[in-house]
PDB file of C-alpha atoms and ligand atoms in Angstrom:
ATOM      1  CA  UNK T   1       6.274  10.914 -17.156  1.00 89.00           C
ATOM      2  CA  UNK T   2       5.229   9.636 -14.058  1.00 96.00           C
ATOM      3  CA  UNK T   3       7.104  10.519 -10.672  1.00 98.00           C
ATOM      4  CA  UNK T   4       6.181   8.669  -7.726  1.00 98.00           C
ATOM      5  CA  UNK T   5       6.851   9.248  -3.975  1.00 98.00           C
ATOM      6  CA  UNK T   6       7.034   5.348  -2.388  1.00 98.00           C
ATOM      7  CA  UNK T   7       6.531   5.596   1.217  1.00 98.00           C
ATOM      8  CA  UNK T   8       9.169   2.433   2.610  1.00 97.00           C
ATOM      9  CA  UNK T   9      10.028   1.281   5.822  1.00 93.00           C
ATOM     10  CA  UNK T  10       9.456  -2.777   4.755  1.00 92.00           C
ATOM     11  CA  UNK T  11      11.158  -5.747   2.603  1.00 90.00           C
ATOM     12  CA  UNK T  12       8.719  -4.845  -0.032  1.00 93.00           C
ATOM     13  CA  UNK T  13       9.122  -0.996  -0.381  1.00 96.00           C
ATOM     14  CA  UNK T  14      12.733  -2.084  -0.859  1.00 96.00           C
ATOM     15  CA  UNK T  15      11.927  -4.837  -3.416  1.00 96.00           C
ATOM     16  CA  UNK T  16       9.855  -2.007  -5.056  1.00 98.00           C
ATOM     17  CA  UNK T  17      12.537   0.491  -5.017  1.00 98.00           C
ATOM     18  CA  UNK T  18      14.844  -1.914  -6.971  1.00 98.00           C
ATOM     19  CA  UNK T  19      12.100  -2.510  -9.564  1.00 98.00           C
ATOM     20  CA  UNK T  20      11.467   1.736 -10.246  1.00 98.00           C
ATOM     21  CA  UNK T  21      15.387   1.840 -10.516  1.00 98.00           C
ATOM     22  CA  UNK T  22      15.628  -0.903 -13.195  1.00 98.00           C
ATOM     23  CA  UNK T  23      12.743   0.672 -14.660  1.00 98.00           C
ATOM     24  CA  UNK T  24      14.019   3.440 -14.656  1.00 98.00           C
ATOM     25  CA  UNK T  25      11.144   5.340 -12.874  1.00 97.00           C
ATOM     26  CA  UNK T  26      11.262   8.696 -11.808  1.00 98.00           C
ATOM     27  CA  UNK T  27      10.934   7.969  -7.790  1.00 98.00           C
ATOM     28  CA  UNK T  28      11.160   9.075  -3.838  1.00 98.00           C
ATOM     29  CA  UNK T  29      11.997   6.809  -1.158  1.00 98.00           C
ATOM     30  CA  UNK T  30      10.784   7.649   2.111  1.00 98.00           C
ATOM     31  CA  UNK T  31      11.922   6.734   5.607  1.00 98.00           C
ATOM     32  CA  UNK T  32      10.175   7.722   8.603  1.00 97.00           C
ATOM     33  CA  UNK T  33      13.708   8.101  10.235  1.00 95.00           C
ATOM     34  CA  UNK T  34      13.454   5.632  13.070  1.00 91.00           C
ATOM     35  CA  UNK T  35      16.410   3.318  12.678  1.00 90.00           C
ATOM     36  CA  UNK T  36      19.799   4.310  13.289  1.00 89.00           C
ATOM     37  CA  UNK T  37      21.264   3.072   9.452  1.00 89.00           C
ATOM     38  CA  UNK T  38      18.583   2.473   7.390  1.00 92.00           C
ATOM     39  CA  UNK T  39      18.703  -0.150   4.485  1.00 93.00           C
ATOM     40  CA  UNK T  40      20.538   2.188   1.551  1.00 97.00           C
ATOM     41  CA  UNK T  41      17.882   2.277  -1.352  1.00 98.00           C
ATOM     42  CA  UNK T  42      18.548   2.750  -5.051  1.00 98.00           C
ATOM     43  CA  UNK T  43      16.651   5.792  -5.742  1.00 98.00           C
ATOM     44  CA  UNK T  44      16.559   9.199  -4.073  1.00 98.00           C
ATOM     45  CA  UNK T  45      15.995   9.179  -0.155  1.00 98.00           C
ATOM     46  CA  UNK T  46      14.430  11.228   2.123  1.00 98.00           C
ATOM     47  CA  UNK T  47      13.799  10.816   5.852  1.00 97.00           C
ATOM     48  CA  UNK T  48      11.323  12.488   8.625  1.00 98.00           C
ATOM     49  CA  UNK T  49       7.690  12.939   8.447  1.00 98.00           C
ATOM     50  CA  UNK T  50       5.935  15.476   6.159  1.00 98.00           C
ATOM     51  CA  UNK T  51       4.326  17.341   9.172  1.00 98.00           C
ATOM     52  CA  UNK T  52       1.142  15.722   8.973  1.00 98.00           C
ATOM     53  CA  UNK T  53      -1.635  15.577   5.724  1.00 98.00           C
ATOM     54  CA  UNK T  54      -1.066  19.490   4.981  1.00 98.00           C
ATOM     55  CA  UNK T  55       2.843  18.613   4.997  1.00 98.00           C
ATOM     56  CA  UNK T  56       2.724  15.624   3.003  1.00 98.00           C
ATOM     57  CA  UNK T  57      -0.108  17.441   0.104  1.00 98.00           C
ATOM     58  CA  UNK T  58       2.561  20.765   0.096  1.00 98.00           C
ATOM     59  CA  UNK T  59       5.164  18.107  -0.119  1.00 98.00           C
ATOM     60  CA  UNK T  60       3.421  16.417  -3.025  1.00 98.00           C
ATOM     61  CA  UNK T  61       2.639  19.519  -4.954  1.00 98.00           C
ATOM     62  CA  UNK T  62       6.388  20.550  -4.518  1.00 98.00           C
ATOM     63  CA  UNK T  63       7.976  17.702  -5.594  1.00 98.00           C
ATOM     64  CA  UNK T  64       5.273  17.380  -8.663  1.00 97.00           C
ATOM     65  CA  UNK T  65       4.907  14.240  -7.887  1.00 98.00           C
ATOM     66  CA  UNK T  66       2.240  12.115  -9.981  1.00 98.00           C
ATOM     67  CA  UNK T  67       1.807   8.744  -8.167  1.00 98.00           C
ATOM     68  CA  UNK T  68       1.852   7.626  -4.336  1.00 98.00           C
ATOM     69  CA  UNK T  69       2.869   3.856  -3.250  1.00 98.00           C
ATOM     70  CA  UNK T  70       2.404   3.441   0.422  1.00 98.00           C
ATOM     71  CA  UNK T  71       4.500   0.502   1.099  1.00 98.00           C
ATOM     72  CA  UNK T  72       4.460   0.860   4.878  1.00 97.00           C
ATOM     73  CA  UNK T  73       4.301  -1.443   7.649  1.00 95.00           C
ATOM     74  CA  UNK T  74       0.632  -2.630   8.082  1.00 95.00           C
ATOM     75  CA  UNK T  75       0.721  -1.080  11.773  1.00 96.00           C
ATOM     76  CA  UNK T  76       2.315   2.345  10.143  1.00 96.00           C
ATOM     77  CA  UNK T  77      -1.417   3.178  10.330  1.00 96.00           C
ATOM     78  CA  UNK T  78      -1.086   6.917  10.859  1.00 98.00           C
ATOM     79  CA  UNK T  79       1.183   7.786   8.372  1.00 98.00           C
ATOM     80  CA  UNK T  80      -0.762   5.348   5.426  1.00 98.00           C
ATOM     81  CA  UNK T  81      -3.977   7.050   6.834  1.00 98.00           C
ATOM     82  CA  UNK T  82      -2.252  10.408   6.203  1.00 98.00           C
ATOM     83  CA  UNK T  83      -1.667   9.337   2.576  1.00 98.00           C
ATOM     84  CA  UNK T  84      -5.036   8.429   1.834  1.00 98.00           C
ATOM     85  CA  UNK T  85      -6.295  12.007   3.221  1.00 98.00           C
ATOM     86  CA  UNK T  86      -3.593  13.712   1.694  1.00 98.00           C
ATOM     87  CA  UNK T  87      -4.192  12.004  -1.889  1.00 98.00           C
ATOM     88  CA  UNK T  88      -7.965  12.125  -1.477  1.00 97.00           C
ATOM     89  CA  UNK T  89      -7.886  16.068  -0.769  1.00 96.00           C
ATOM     90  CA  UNK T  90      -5.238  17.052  -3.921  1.00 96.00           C
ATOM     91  CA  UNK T  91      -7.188  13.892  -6.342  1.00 96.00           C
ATOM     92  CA  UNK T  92      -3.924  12.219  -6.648  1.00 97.00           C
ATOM     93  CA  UNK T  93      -3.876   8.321  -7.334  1.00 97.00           C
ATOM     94  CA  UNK T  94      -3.015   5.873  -4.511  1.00 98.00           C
ATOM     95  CA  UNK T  95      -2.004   2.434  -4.280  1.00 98.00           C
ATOM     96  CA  UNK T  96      -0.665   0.421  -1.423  1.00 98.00           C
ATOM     97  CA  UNK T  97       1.735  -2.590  -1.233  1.00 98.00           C
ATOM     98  CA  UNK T  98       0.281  -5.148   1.481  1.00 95.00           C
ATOM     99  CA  UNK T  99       1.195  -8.438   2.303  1.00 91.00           C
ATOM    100  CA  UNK T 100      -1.525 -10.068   2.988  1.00 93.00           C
ATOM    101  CA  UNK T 101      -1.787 -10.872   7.097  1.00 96.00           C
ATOM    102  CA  UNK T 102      -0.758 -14.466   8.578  1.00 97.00           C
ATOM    103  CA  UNK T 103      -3.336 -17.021   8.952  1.00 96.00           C
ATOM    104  CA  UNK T 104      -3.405 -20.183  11.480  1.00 96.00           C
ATOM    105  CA  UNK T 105      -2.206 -23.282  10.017  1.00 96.00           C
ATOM    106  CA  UNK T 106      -2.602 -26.605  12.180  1.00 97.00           C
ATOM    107  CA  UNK T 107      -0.225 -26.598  15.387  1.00 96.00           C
ATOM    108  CA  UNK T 108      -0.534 -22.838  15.914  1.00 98.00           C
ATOM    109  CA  UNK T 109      -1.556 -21.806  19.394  1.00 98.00           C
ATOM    110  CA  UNK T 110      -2.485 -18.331  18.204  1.00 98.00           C
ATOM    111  CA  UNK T 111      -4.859 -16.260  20.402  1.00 98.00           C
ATOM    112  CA  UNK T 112      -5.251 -13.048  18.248  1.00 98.00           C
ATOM    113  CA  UNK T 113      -6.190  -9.523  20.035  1.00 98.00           C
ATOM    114  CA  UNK T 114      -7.785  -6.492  18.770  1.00 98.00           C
ATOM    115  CA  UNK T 115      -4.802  -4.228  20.393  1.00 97.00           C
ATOM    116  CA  UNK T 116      -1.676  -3.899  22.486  1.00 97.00           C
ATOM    117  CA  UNK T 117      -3.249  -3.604  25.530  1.00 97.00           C
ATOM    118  CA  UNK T 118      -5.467  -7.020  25.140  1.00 98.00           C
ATOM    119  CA  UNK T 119      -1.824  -8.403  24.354  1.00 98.00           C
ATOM    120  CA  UNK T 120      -0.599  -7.590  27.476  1.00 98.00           C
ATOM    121  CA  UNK T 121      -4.118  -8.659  29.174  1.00 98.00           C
ATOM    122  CA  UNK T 122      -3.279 -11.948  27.425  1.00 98.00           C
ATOM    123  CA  UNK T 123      -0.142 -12.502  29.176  1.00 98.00           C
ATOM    124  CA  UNK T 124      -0.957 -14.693  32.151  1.00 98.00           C
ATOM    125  CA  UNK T 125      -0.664 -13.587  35.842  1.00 97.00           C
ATOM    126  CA  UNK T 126       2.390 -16.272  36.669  1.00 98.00           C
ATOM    127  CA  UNK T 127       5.421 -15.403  35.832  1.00 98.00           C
ATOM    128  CA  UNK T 128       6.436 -16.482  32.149  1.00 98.00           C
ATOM    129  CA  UNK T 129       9.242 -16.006  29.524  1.00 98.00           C
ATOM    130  CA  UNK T 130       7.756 -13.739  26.790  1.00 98.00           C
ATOM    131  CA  UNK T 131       9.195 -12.933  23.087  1.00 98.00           C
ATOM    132  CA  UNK T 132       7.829  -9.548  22.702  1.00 98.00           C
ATOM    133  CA  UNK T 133       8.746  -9.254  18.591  1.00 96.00           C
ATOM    134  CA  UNK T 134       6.574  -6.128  18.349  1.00 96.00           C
ATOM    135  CA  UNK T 135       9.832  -3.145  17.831  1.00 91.00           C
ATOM    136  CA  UNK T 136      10.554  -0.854  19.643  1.00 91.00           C
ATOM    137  CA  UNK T 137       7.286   1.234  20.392  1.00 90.00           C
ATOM    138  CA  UNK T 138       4.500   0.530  22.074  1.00 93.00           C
ATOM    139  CA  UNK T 139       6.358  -1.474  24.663  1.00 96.00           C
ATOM    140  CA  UNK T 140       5.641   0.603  27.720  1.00 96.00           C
ATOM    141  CA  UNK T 141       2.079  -0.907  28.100  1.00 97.00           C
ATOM    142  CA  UNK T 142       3.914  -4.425  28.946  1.00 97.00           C
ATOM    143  CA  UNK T 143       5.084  -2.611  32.705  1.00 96.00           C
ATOM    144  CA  UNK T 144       1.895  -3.784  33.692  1.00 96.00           C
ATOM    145  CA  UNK T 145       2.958  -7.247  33.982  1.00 96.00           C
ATOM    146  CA  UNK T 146       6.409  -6.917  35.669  1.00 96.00           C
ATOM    147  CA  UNK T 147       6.402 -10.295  36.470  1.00 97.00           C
ATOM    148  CA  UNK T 148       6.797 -11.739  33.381  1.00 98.00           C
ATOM    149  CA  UNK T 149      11.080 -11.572  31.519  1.00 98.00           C
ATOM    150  CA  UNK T 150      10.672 -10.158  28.187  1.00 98.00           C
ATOM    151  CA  UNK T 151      13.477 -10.445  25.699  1.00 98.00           C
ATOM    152  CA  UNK T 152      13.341  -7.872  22.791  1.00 97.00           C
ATOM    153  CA  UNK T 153      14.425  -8.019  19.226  1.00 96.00           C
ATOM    154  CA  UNK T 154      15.101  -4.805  17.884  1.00 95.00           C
ATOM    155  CA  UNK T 155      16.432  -3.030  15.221  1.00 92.00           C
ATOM    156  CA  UNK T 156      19.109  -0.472  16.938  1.00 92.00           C
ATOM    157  CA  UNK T 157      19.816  -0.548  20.514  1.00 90.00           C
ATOM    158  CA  UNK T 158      17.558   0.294  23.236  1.00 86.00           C
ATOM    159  CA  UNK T 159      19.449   2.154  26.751  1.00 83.00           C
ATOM    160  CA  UNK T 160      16.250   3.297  28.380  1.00 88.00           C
ATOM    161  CA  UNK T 161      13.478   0.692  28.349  1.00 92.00           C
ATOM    162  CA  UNK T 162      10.723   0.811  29.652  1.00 93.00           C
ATOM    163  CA  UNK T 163      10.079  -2.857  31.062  1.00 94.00           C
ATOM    164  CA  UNK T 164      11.931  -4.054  34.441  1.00 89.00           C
ATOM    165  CA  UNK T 165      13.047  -7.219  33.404  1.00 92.00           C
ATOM    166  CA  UNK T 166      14.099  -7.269  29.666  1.00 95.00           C
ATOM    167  CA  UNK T 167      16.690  -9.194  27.489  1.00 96.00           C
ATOM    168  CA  UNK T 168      17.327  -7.009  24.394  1.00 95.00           C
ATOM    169  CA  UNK T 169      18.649  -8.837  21.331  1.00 95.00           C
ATOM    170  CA  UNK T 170      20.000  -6.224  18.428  1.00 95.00           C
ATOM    171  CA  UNK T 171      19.201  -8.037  14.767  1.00 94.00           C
ATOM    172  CA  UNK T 172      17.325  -6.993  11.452  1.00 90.00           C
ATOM    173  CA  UNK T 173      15.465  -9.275   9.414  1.00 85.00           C
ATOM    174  CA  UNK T 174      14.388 -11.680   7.699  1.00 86.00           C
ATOM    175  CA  UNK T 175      14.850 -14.104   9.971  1.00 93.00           C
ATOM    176  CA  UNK T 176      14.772 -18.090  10.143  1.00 95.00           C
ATOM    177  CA  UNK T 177      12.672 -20.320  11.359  1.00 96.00           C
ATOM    178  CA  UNK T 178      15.683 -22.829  13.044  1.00 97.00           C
ATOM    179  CA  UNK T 179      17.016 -19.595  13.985  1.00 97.00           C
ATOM    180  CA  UNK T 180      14.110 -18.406  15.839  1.00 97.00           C
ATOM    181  CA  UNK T 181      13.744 -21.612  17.172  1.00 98.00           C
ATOM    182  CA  UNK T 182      16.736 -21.839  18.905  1.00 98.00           C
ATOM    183  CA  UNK T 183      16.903 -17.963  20.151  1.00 98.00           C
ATOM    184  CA  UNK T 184      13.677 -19.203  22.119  1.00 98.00           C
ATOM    185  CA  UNK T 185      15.216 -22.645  23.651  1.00 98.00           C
ATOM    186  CA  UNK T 186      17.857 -20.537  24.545  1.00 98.00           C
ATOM    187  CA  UNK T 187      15.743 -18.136  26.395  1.00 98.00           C
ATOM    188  CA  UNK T 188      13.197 -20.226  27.412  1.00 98.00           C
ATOM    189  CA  UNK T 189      10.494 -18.695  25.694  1.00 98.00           C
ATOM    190  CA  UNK T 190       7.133 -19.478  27.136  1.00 98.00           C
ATOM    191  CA  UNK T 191       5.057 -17.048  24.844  1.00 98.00           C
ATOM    192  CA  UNK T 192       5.623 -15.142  21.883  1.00 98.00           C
ATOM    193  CA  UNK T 193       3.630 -11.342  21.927  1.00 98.00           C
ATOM    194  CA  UNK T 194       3.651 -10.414  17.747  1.00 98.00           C
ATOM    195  CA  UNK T 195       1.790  -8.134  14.891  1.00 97.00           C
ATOM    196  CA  UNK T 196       0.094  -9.919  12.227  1.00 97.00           C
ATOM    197  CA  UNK T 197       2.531  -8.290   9.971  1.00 94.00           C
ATOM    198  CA  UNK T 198       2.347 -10.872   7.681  1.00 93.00           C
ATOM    199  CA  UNK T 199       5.309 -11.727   5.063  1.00 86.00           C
ATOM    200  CA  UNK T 200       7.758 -14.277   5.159  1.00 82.00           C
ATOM    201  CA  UNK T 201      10.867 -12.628   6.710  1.00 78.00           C
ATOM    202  CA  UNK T 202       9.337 -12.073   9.978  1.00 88.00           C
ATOM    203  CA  UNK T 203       7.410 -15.206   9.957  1.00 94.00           C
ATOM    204  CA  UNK T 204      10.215 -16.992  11.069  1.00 96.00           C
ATOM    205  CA  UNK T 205       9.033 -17.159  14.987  1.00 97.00           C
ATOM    206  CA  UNK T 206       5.539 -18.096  13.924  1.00 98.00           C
ATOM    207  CA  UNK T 207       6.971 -20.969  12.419  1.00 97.00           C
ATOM    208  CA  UNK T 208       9.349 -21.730  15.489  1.00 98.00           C
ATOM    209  CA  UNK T 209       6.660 -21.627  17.801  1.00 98.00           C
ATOM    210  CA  UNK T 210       4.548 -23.986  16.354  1.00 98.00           C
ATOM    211  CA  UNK T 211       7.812 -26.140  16.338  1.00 98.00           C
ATOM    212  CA  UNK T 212       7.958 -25.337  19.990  1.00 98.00           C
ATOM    213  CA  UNK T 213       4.126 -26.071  20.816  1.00 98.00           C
ATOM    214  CA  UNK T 214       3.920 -22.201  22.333  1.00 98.00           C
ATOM    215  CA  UNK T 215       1.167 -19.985  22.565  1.00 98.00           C
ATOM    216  CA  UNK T 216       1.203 -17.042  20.649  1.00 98.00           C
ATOM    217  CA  UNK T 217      -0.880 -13.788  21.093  1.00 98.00           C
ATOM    218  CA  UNK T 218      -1.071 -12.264  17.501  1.00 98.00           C
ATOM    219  CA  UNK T 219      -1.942  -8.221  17.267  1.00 98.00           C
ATOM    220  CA  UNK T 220      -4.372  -8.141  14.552  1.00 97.00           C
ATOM    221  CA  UNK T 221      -3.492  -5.296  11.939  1.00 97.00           C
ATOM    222  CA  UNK T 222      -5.286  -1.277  12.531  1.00 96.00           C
ATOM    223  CA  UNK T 223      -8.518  -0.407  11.077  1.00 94.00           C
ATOM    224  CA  UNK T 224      -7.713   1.298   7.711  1.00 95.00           C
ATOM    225  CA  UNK T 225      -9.622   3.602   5.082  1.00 95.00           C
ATOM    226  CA  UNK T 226     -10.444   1.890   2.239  1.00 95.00           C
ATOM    227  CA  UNK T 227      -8.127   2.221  -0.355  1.00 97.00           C
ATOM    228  CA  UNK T 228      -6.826   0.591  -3.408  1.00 97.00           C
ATOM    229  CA  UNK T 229      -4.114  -2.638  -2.374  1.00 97.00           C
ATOM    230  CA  UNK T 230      -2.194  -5.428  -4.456  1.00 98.00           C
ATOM    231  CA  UNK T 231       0.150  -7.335  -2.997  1.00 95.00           C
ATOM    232  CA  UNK T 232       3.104  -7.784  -5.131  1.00 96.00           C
ATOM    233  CA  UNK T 233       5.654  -5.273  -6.784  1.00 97.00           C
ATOM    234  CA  UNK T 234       4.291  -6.437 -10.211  1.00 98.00           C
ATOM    235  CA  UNK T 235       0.784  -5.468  -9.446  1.00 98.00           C
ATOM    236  CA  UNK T 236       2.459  -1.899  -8.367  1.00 98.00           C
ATOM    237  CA  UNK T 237       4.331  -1.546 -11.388  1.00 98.00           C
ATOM    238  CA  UNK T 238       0.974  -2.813 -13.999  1.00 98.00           C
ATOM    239  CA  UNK T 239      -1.095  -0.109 -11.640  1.00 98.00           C
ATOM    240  CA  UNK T 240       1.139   2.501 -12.152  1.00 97.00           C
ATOM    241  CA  UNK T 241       1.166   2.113 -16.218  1.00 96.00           C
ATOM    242  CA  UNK T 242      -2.509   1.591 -15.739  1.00 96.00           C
ATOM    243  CA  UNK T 243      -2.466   5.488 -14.125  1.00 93.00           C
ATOM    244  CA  UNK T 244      -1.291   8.077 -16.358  1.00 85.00           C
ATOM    245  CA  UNK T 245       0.493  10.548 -15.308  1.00 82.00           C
ATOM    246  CA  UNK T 246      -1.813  13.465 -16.100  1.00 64.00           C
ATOM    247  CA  UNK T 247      -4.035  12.463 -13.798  1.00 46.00           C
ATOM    248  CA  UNK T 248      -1.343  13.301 -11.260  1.00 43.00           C
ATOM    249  CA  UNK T 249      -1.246  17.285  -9.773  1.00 45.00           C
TER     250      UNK T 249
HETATM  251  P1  NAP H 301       3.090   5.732  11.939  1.00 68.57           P
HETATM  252  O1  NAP H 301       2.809   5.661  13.393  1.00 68.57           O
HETATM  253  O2  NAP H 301       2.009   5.391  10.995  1.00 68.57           O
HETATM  254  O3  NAP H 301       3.622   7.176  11.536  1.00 68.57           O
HETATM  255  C1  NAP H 301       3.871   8.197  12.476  1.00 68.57           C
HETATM  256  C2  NAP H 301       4.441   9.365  11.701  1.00 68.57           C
HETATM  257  O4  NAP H 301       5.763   9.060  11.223  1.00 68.57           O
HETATM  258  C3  NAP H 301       3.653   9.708  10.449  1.00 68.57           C
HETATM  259  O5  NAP H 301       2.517  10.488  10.748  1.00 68.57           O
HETATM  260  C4  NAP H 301       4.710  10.423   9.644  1.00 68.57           C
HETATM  261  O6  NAP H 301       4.940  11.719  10.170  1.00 68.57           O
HETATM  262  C5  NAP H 301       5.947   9.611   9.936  1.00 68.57           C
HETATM  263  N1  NAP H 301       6.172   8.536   8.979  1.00 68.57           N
HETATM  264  C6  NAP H 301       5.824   7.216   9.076  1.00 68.57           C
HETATM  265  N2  NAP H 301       6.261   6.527   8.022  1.00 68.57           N
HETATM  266  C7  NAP H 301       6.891   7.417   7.223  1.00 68.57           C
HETATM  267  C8  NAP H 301       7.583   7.298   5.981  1.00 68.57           C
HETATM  268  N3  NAP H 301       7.726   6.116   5.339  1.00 68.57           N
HETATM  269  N4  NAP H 301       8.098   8.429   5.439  1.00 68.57           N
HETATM  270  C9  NAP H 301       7.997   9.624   6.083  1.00 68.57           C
HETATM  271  N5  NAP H 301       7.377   9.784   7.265  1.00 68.57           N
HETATM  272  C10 NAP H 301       6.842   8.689   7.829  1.00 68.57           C
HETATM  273  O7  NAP H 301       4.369   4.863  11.554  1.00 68.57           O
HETATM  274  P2  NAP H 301       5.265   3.906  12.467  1.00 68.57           P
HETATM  275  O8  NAP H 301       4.439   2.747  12.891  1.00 68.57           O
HETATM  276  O9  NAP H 301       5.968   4.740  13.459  1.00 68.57           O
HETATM  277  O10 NAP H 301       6.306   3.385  11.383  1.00 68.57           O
HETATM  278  C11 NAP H 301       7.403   4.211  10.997  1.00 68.57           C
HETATM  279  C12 NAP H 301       8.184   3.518   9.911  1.00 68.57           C
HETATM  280  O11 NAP H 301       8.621   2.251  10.381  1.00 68.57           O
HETATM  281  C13 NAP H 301       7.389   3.276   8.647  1.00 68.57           C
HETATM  282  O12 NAP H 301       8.244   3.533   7.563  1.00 68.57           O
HETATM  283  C14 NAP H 301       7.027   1.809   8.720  1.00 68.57           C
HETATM  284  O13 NAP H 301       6.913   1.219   7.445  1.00 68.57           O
HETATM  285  C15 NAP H 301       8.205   1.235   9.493  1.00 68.57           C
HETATM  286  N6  NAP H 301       7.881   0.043  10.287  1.00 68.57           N
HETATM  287  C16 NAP H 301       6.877   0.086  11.204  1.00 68.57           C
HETATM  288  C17 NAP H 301       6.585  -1.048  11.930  1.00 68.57           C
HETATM  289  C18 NAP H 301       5.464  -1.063  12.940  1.00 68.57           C
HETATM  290  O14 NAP H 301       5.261  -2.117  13.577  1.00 68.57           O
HETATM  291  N7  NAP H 301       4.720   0.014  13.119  1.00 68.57           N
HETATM  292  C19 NAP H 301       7.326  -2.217  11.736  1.00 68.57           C
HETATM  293  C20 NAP H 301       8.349  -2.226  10.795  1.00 68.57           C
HETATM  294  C21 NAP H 301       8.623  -1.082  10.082  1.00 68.57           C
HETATM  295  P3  NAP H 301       4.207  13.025   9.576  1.00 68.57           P
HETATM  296  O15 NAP H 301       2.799  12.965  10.064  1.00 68.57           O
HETATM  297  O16 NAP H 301       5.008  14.142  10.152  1.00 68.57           O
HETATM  298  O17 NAP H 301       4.276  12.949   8.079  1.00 68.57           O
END
């Protein structure tokens, strides 16, 4: 009998964790622990990291568990590069659940950048009105262009940001695209700073911008080890049948 650990923290990790439970597959969510109220999932939860790749292979071993799903974030790099280590080292089978990144269609103004900090070199030196729809980290990099008003779409509220001029907007996705348009009118949005996340939910402002005519600086995704990927909850439930158990710890 297969057990699997499902690493979550996206739309599809949660679209996943309703397939196991209708299966009725012997699973483990997993949050990182970084919003406030996380989405409630229908199998057993845990939250907070595993200490690293020793923590997560003790972890593993532990819990007996037989199969790993890293349904992560794309830019959850660390922790999906942890599971590939971790699974390599204890020879237990891997799969991850990646949407497949955004691509330009006619309209888009997208100037994509290796990293945050050629987003913020992106940013021009007049002041301008920036949707920065990248969370909550990785926002102190963006002091270095004071000039410019952010506004901030986040999760769970922020008190102590680091940016001097910022507009913070509390909301979880998926979002829509006459929605996102008219958050930007309303802000006059100038440029739009996001990670090529991929996915339709978050897509939204991608959409609205092209609406809007406005330049977007796209984050492309974090070099990763190779490792085997599908891209739909089917494809994770035919590879886990395809991987028996036994082959598990
Ligand atoms: P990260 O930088 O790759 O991970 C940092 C550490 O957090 C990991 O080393 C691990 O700690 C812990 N961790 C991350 N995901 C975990 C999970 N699902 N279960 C248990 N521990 C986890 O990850 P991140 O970018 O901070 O993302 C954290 C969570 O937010 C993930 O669940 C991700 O799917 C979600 N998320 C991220 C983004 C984004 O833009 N990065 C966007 C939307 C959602 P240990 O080393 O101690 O095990």
């Amino acid at each position: 009998m297969p057990r699997i650990l499902l690493l979550g923290g996206t739309t599809e990790a949660s679209q996943l964790a309703h397939a196991l439970a209708a299966a009725g597959m012997d699973a483990v969510f997993s949050y990182a622990g970084r919003t406030e109220a996380p989405v409630a999932q229908p199998l057993p939860t845990r939250v907070g990291g595993f200490g690293g790749v020793a923590g997560l292979q003790a972890w593993l071993r532990d819990q007996r568990i037989t199969h790993l799903v890293d349904a992560t974030h794309p830019f959850a790099a660390r922790m999906s590069q942890n599971a590939i280590a971790a699974c390599a080292g204890i020879g237990l089978p891997l799969v991850a659940l990646e949407r497949p990144p955004w691509v330009p269609q006619a309209g888009d103004r997208w100037q994509s950048v290796p990293d945050i900090d050629a987003a913020v070199a992106a940013l021009p030196e007049t002041p301008a009105r920036v949707f920065l729809a990248i969370g909550r980290q990785n926002l102190a990099p963006f002091a270095a262009r004071p000039q410019h008003r952010y506004l901030l779409r986040l999760v769970d509220a922020a008190p102590d940001l680091p940016l001097p001029q910022a507009t913070v907007m509390v909301a979880r996705g998926p979002f829509t695209a006459e929605g996102d348009r008219a958050l930007m009118e309303e802000h006059g949005i100038t440029h739009v700073v996001a990670k090529n996340a991929g996915g339709s939910g978050a897509a939204a402002k991608l959409v609205a911008a092209r609406a809007l005519g406005l330049p977007v600086v796209l984050i492309d995704r974090p070099a990763m080890a190779a490792r085997t990927t599908v891209a739909s909850v089917a494809e994770v439930m035919d590879w886990i049948a395809a991987h028996p158990a036994d082959l598990g710890v």
